Amino acid sequence: MKNALLFILILILTVLAAISGWAVGKLSNSSSELSLTQREKELSVAVENYSPTCEQLSSEGVHGPVNINNNLLIVKVEKDYFHVLGFNTDPGLPPVSWWWGASREAAVAQACDKS
């Protein structure tokens, strides 16, 4: 009888430890996911608001990187399109990336008219 009670007590404590470990892990993951979502949002805004210069858009290839608030932005220009690739480089945090692209013709007209 004593062994059965000891076994049940150990079983209950093991289940409680597993449940508390799961709860702590779930709370920890949700807070880091919130931080990751916020960083992705900030990076997407930075990438989509970046306007490549006339010089960058005038020649095909890869231009950059440009550093804006721990975000590295690289412009890749192709024949008809350009893409802005963004990488968040906050120290000690997992990397986040985002990209955006548009028509090269319209961007050249807009960027080169400003100059």
PDB file of N, CA and C in Angstrom, residues 52-111:
ATOM      1  N   PRO A  52      14.682  53.533 -53.872  1.00  0.00           N
ATOM      2  CA  PRO A  52      16.019  53.450 -54.456  1.00  0.00           C
ATOM      3  C   PRO A  52      16.359  54.739 -55.203  1.00  0.00           C
ATOM      4  N   THR A  53      17.633  55.064 -55.222  1.00  0.00           N
ATOM      5  CA  THR A  53      18.074  56.281 -55.899  1.00  0.00           C
ATOM      6  C   THR A  53      18.086  56.064 -57.407  1.00  0.00           C
ATOM      7  N   CYS A  54      18.157  57.163 -58.129  1.00  0.00           N
ATOM      8  CA  CYS A  54      18.236  57.113 -59.588  1.00  0.00           C
ATOM      9  C   CYS A  54      19.478  56.328 -60.009  1.00  0.00           C
ATOM     10  N   GLU A  55      20.573  56.538 -59.301  1.00  0.00           N
ATOM     11  CA  GLU A  55      21.823  55.842 -59.614  1.00  0.00           C
ATOM     12  C   GLU A  55      21.667  54.331 -59.446  1.00  0.00           C
ATOM     13  N   GLN A  56      21.001  53.898 -58.354  1.00  0.00           N
ATOM     14  CA  GLN A  56      20.794  52.468 -58.127  1.00  0.00           C
ATOM     15  C   GLN A  56      19.923  51.854 -59.223  1.00  0.00           C
ATOM     16  N   LEU A  57      18.891  52.571 -59.633  1.00  0.00           N
ATOM     17  CA  LEU A  57      17.946  52.037 -60.614  1.00  0.00           C
ATOM     18  C   LEU A  57      18.476  52.088 -62.045  1.00  0.00           C
ATOM     19  N   SER A  58      19.514  52.887 -62.277  1.00  0.00           N
ATOM     20  CA  SER A  58      20.023  53.074 -63.637  1.00  0.00           C
ATOM     21  C   SER A  58      20.813  51.885 -64.163  1.00  0.00           C
ATOM     22  N   SER A  59      21.340  51.046 -63.272  1.00  0.00           N
ATOM     23  CA  SER A  59      22.119  49.904 -63.753  1.00  0.00           C
ATOM     24  C   SER A  59      21.632  48.618 -63.091  1.00  0.00           C
ATOM     25  N   GLU A  60      21.611  47.555 -63.892  1.00  0.00           N
ATOM     26  CA  GLU A  60      21.178  46.263 -63.370  1.00  0.00           C
ATOM     27  C   GLU A  60      22.228  45.709 -62.425  1.00  0.00           C
ATOM     28  N   GLY A  61      21.780  44.897 -61.476  1.00  0.00           N
ATOM     29  CA  GLY A  61      22.684  44.269 -60.528  1.00  0.00           C
ATOM     30  C   GLY A  61      22.243  44.512 -59.100  1.00  0.00           C
ATOM     31  N   VAL A  62      23.154  44.229 -58.187  1.00  0.00           N
ATOM     32  CA  VAL A  62      22.875  44.358 -56.756  1.00  0.00           C
ATOM     33  C   VAL A  62      23.568  45.604 -56.231  1.00  0.00           C
ATOM     34  N   HIS A  63      22.825  46.424 -55.496  1.00  0.00           N
ATOM     35  CA  HIS A  63      23.359  47.668 -54.937  1.00  0.00           C
ATOM     36  C   HIS A  63      23.101  47.689 -53.435  1.00  0.00           C
ATOM     37  N   GLY A  64      24.060  48.177 -52.691  1.00  0.00           N
ATOM     38  CA  GLY A  64      23.874  48.286 -51.246  1.00  0.00           C
ATOM     39  C   GLY A  64      25.006  47.589 -50.543  1.00  0.00           C
ATOM     40  N   PRO A  65      24.878  47.309 -49.314  1.00  0.00           N
ATOM     41  CA  PRO A  65      23.711  47.497 -48.459  1.00  0.00           C
ATOM     42  C   PRO A  65      23.617  48.905 -47.886  1.00  0.00           C
ATOM     43  N   VAL A  66      22.403  49.290 -47.561  1.00  0.00           N
ATOM     44  CA  VAL A  66      22.124  50.549 -46.882  1.00  0.00           C
ATOM     45  C   VAL A  66      21.644  50.182 -45.487  1.00  0.00           C
ATOM     46  N   ASN A  67      22.204  50.810 -44.458  1.00  0.00           N
ATOM     47  CA  ASN A  67      21.823  50.496 -43.081  1.00  0.00           C
ATOM     48  C   ASN A  67      20.886  51.577 -42.554  1.00  0.00           C
ATOM     49  N   ILE A  68      19.658  51.178 -42.199  1.00  0.00           N
ATOM     50  CA  ILE A  68      18.673  52.096 -41.625  1.00  0.00           C
ATOM     51  C   ILE A  68      18.115  51.453 -40.362  1.00  0.00           C
ATOM     52  N   ASN A  69      18.478  51.980 -39.193  1.00  0.00           N
ATOM     53  CA  ASN A  69      17.963  51.489 -37.896  1.00  0.00           C
ATOM     54  C   ASN A  69      18.112  49.974 -37.735  1.00  0.00           C
ATOM     55  N   ASN A  70      19.308  49.457 -37.845  1.00  0.00           N
ATOM     56  CA  ASN A  70      19.596  48.019 -37.744  1.00  0.00           C
ATOM     57  C   ASN A  70      18.926  47.188 -38.827  1.00  0.00           C
ATOM     58  N   ASN A  71      18.488  47.807 -39.897  1.00  0.00           N
ATOM     59  CA  ASN A  71      17.937  47.101 -41.043  1.00  0.00           C
ATOM     60  C   ASN A  71      18.885  47.286 -42.224  1.00  0.00           C
ATOM     61  N   LEU A  72      19.393  46.178 -42.752  1.00  0.00           N
ATOM     62  CA  LEU A  72      20.231  46.246 -43.950  1.00  0.00           C
ATOM     63  C   LEU A  72      19.326  46.099 -45.161  1.00  0.00           C
ATOM     64  N   LEU A  73      19.375  47.063 -46.064  1.00  0.00           N
ATOM     65  CA  LEU A  73      18.553  47.040 -47.266  1.00  0.00           C
ATOM     66  C   LEU A  73      19.450  46.903 -48.489  1.00  0.00           C
ATOM     67  N   ILE A  74      19.105  45.970 -49.353  1.00  0.00           N
ATOM     68  CA  ILE A  74      19.851  45.719 -50.578  1.00  0.00           C
ATOM     69  C   ILE A  74      18.884  45.869 -51.743  1.00  0.00           C
ATOM     70  N   VAL A  75      19.313  46.569 -52.788  1.00  0.00           N
ATOM     71  CA  VAL A  75      18.476  46.764 -53.968  1.00  0.00           C
ATOM     72  C   VAL A  75      19.015  45.881 -55.088  1.00  0.00           C
ATOM     73  N   LYS A  76      18.141  45.056 -55.647  1.00  0.00           N
ATOM     74  CA  LYS A  76      18.502  44.203 -56.789  1.00  0.00           C
ATOM     75  C   LYS A  76      17.691  44.691 -57.981  1.00  0.00           C
ATOM     76  N   VAL A  77      18.396  45.124 -59.018  1.00  0.00           N
ATOM     77  CA  VAL A  77      17.736  45.691 -60.197  1.00  0.00           C
ATOM     78  C   VAL A  77      17.859  44.707 -61.357  1.00  0.00           C
ATOM     79  N   GLU A  78      16.719  44.403 -61.967  1.00  0.00           N
ATOM     80  CA  GLU A  78      16.665  43.548 -63.151  1.00  0.00           C
ATOM     81  C   GLU A  78      16.178  44.390 -64.323  1.00  0.00           C
ATOM     82  N   LYS A  79      16.001  43.768 -65.473  1.00  0.00           N
ATOM     83  CA  LYS A  79      15.628  44.504 -66.678  1.00  0.00           C
ATOM     84  C   LYS A  79      14.335  45.299 -66.488  1.00  0.00           C
ATOM     85  N   ASP A  80      13.292  44.654 -65.987  1.00  0.00           N
ATOM     86  CA  ASP A  80      11.990  45.312 -65.874  1.00  0.00           C
ATOM     87  C   ASP A  80      11.543  45.587 -64.444  1.00  0.00           C
ATOM     88  N   TYR A  81      12.209  45.003 -63.468  1.00  0.00           N
ATOM     89  CA  TYR A  81      11.772  45.123 -62.077  1.00  0.00           C
ATOM     90  C   TYR A  81      12.948  45.442 -61.174  1.00  0.00           C
ATOM     91  N   PHE A  82      12.618  45.920 -59.982  1.00  0.00           N
ATOM     92  CA  PHE A  82      13.628  46.037 -58.933  1.00  0.00           C
ATOM     93  C   PHE A  82      13.033  45.440 -57.666  1.00  0.00           C
ATOM     94  N   HIS A  83      13.911  44.940 -56.798  1.00  0.00           N
ATOM     95  CA  HIS A  83      13.495  44.357 -55.526  1.00  0.00           C
ATOM     96  C   HIS A  83      14.320  44.993 -54.421  1.00  0.00           C
ATOM     97  N   VAL A  84      13.675  45.254 -53.295  1.00  0.00           N
ATOM     98  CA  VAL A  84      14.376  45.712 -52.102  1.00  0.00           C
ATOM     99  C   VAL A  84      14.327  44.558 -51.112  1.00  0.00           C
ATOM    100  N   LEU A  85      15.499  44.077 -50.710  1.00  0.00           N
ATOM    101  CA  LEU A  85      15.610  42.991 -49.743  1.00  0.00           C
ATOM    102  C   LEU A  85      16.041  43.592 -48.416  1.00  0.00           C
ATOM    103  N   GLY A  86      15.323  43.271 -47.354  1.00  0.00           N
ATOM    104  CA  GLY A  86      15.651  43.815 -46.045  1.00  0.00           C
ATOM    105  C   GLY A  86      15.980  42.722 -45.054  1.00  0.00           C
ATOM    106  N   PHE A  87      16.969  42.980 -44.214  1.00  0.00           N
ATOM    107  CA  PHE A  87      17.380  42.046 -43.170  1.00  0.00           C
ATOM    108  C   PHE A  87      17.511  42.825 -41.870  1.00  0.00           C
ATOM    109  N   ASN A  88      16.810  42.375 -40.821  1.00  0.00           N
ATOM    110  CA  ASN A  88      16.932  43.018 -39.521  1.00  0.00           C
ATOM    111  C   ASN A  88      18.121  42.409 -38.806  1.00  0.00           C
ATOM    112  N   THR A  89      19.017  43.243 -38.314  1.00  0.00           N
ATOM    113  CA  THR A  89      20.261  42.770 -37.710  1.00  0.00           C
ATOM    114  C   THR A  89      20.377  43.166 -36.250  1.00  0.00           C
ATOM    115  N   ASP A  90      19.252  43.178 -35.524  1.00  0.00           N
ATOM    116  CA  ASP A  90      19.320  43.472 -34.091  1.00  0.00           C
ATOM    117  C   ASP A  90      20.200  42.431 -33.417  1.00  0.00           C
ATOM    118  N   PRO A  91      21.209  42.869 -32.649  1.00  0.00           N
ATOM    119  CA  PRO A  91      22.122  41.916 -32.017  1.00  0.00           C
ATOM    120  C   PRO A  91      21.402  41.043 -30.990  1.00  0.00           C
ATOM    121  N   GLY A  92      21.735  39.773 -30.978  1.00  0.00           N
ATOM    122  CA  GLY A  92      21.182  38.854 -29.999  1.00  0.00           C
ATOM    123  C   GLY A  92      19.791  38.343 -30.313  1.00  0.00           C
ATOM    124  N   LEU A  93      19.217  38.738 -31.436  1.00  0.00           N
ATOM    125  CA  LEU A  93      17.878  38.283 -31.805  1.00  0.00           C
ATOM    126  C   LEU A  93      17.949  37.506 -33.112  1.00  0.00           C
ATOM    127  N   PRO A  94      17.017  36.589 -33.336  1.00  0.00           N
ATOM    128  CA  PRO A  94      17.051  35.847 -34.594  1.00  0.00           C
ATOM    129  C   PRO A  94      16.838  36.773 -35.788  1.00  0.00           C
ATOM    130  N   PRO A  95      17.461  36.471 -36.920  1.00  0.00           N
ATOM    131  CA  PRO A  95      17.332  37.348 -38.087  1.00  0.00           C
ATOM    132  C   PRO A  95      15.913  37.342 -38.652  1.00  0.00           C
ATOM    133  N   VAL A  96      15.533  38.468 -39.210  1.00  0.00           N
ATOM    134  CA  VAL A  96      14.235  38.622 -39.861  1.00  0.00           C
ATOM    135  C   VAL A  96      14.507  39.188 -41.246  1.00  0.00           C
ATOM    136  N   SER A  97      13.791  38.695 -42.247  1.00  0.00           N
ATOM    137  CA  SER A  97      13.976  39.228 -43.600  1.00  0.00           C
ATOM    138  C   SER A  97      12.624  39.564 -44.216  1.00  0.00           C
ATOM    139  N   TRP A  98      12.663  40.464 -45.196  1.00  0.00           N
ATOM    140  CA  TRP A  98      11.460  40.895 -45.900  1.00  0.00           C
ATOM    141  C   TRP A  98      11.885  41.402 -47.264  1.00  0.00           C
ATOM    142  N   TRP A  99      11.036  41.266 -48.272  1.00  0.00           N
ATOM    143  CA  TRP A  99      11.375  41.806 -49.588  1.00  0.00           C
ATOM    144  C   TRP A  99      10.148  42.431 -50.211  1.00  0.00           C
ATOM    145  N   TRP A 100      10.411  43.286 -51.177  1.00  0.00           N
ATOM    146  CA  TRP A 100       9.355  44.002 -51.882  1.00  0.00           C
ATOM    147  C   TRP A 100       9.888  44.338 -53.262  1.00  0.00           C
ATOM    148  N   GLY A 101       9.035  44.354 -54.255  1.00  0.00           N
ATOM    149  CA  GLY A 101       9.477  44.679 -55.602  1.00  0.00           C
ATOM    150  C   GLY A 101       8.439  45.485 -56.357  1.00  0.00           C
ATOM    151  N   ALA A 102       8.884  46.111 -57.436  1.00  0.00           N
ATOM    152  CA  ALA A 102       7.979  46.928 -58.250  1.00  0.00           C
ATOM    153  C   ALA A 102       8.569  47.085 -59.648  1.00  0.00           C
ATOM    154  N   SER A 103       7.817  47.758 -60.488  1.00  0.00           N
ATOM    155  CA  SER A 103       8.239  48.020 -61.861  1.00  0.00           C
ATOM    156  C   SER A 103       9.420  48.987 -61.868  1.00  0.00           C
ATOM    157  N   ARG A 104      10.427  48.656 -62.632  1.00  0.00           N
ATOM    158  CA  ARG A 104      11.612  49.505 -62.709  1.00  0.00           C
ATOM    159  C   ARG A 104      11.316  50.798 -63.467  1.00  0.00           C
ATOM    160  N   GLU A 105      10.523  50.725 -64.508  1.00  0.00           N
ATOM    161  CA  GLU A 105      10.251  51.891 -65.355  1.00  0.00           C
ATOM    162  C   GLU A 105       9.617  53.033 -64.556  1.00  0.00           C
ATOM    163  N   ALA A 106       8.594  52.733 -63.791  1.00  0.00           N
ATOM    164  CA  ALA A 106       7.919  53.770 -63.000  1.00  0.00           C
ATOM    165  C   ALA A 106       8.845  54.319 -61.915  1.00  0.00           C
ATOM    166  N   ALA A 107       9.634  53.435 -61.305  1.00  0.00           N
ATOM    167  CA  ALA A 107      10.547  53.871 -60.249  1.00  0.00           C
ATOM    168  C   ALA A 107      11.644  54.771 -60.798  1.00  0.00           C
ATOM    169  N   VAL A 108      12.169  54.444 -61.988  1.00  0.00           N
ATOM    170  CA  VAL A 108      13.203  55.284 -62.611  1.00  0.00           C
ATOM    171  C   VAL A 108      12.629  56.660 -62.909  1.00  0.00           C
ATOM    172  N   ALA A 109      11.424  56.702 -63.458  1.00  0.00           N
ATOM    173  CA  ALA A 109      10.795  57.992 -63.770  1.00  0.00           C
ATOM    174  C   ALA A 109      10.631  58.836 -62.510  1.00  0.00           C
ATOM    175  N   GLN A 110      10.211  58.209 -61.428  1.00  0.00           N
ATOM    176  CA  GLN A 110       9.997  58.953 -60.185  1.00  0.00           C
ATOM    177  C   GLN A 110      11.318  59.368 -59.541  1.00  0.00           C
ATOM    178  N   ALA A 111      12.279  58.448 -59.445  1.00  0.00           N
ATOM    179  CA  ALA A 111      13.542  58.744 -58.759  1.00  0.00           C
ATOM    180  C   ALA A 111      14.401  59.718 -59.551  1.00  0.00           C
TER     181      ALA A 111
END
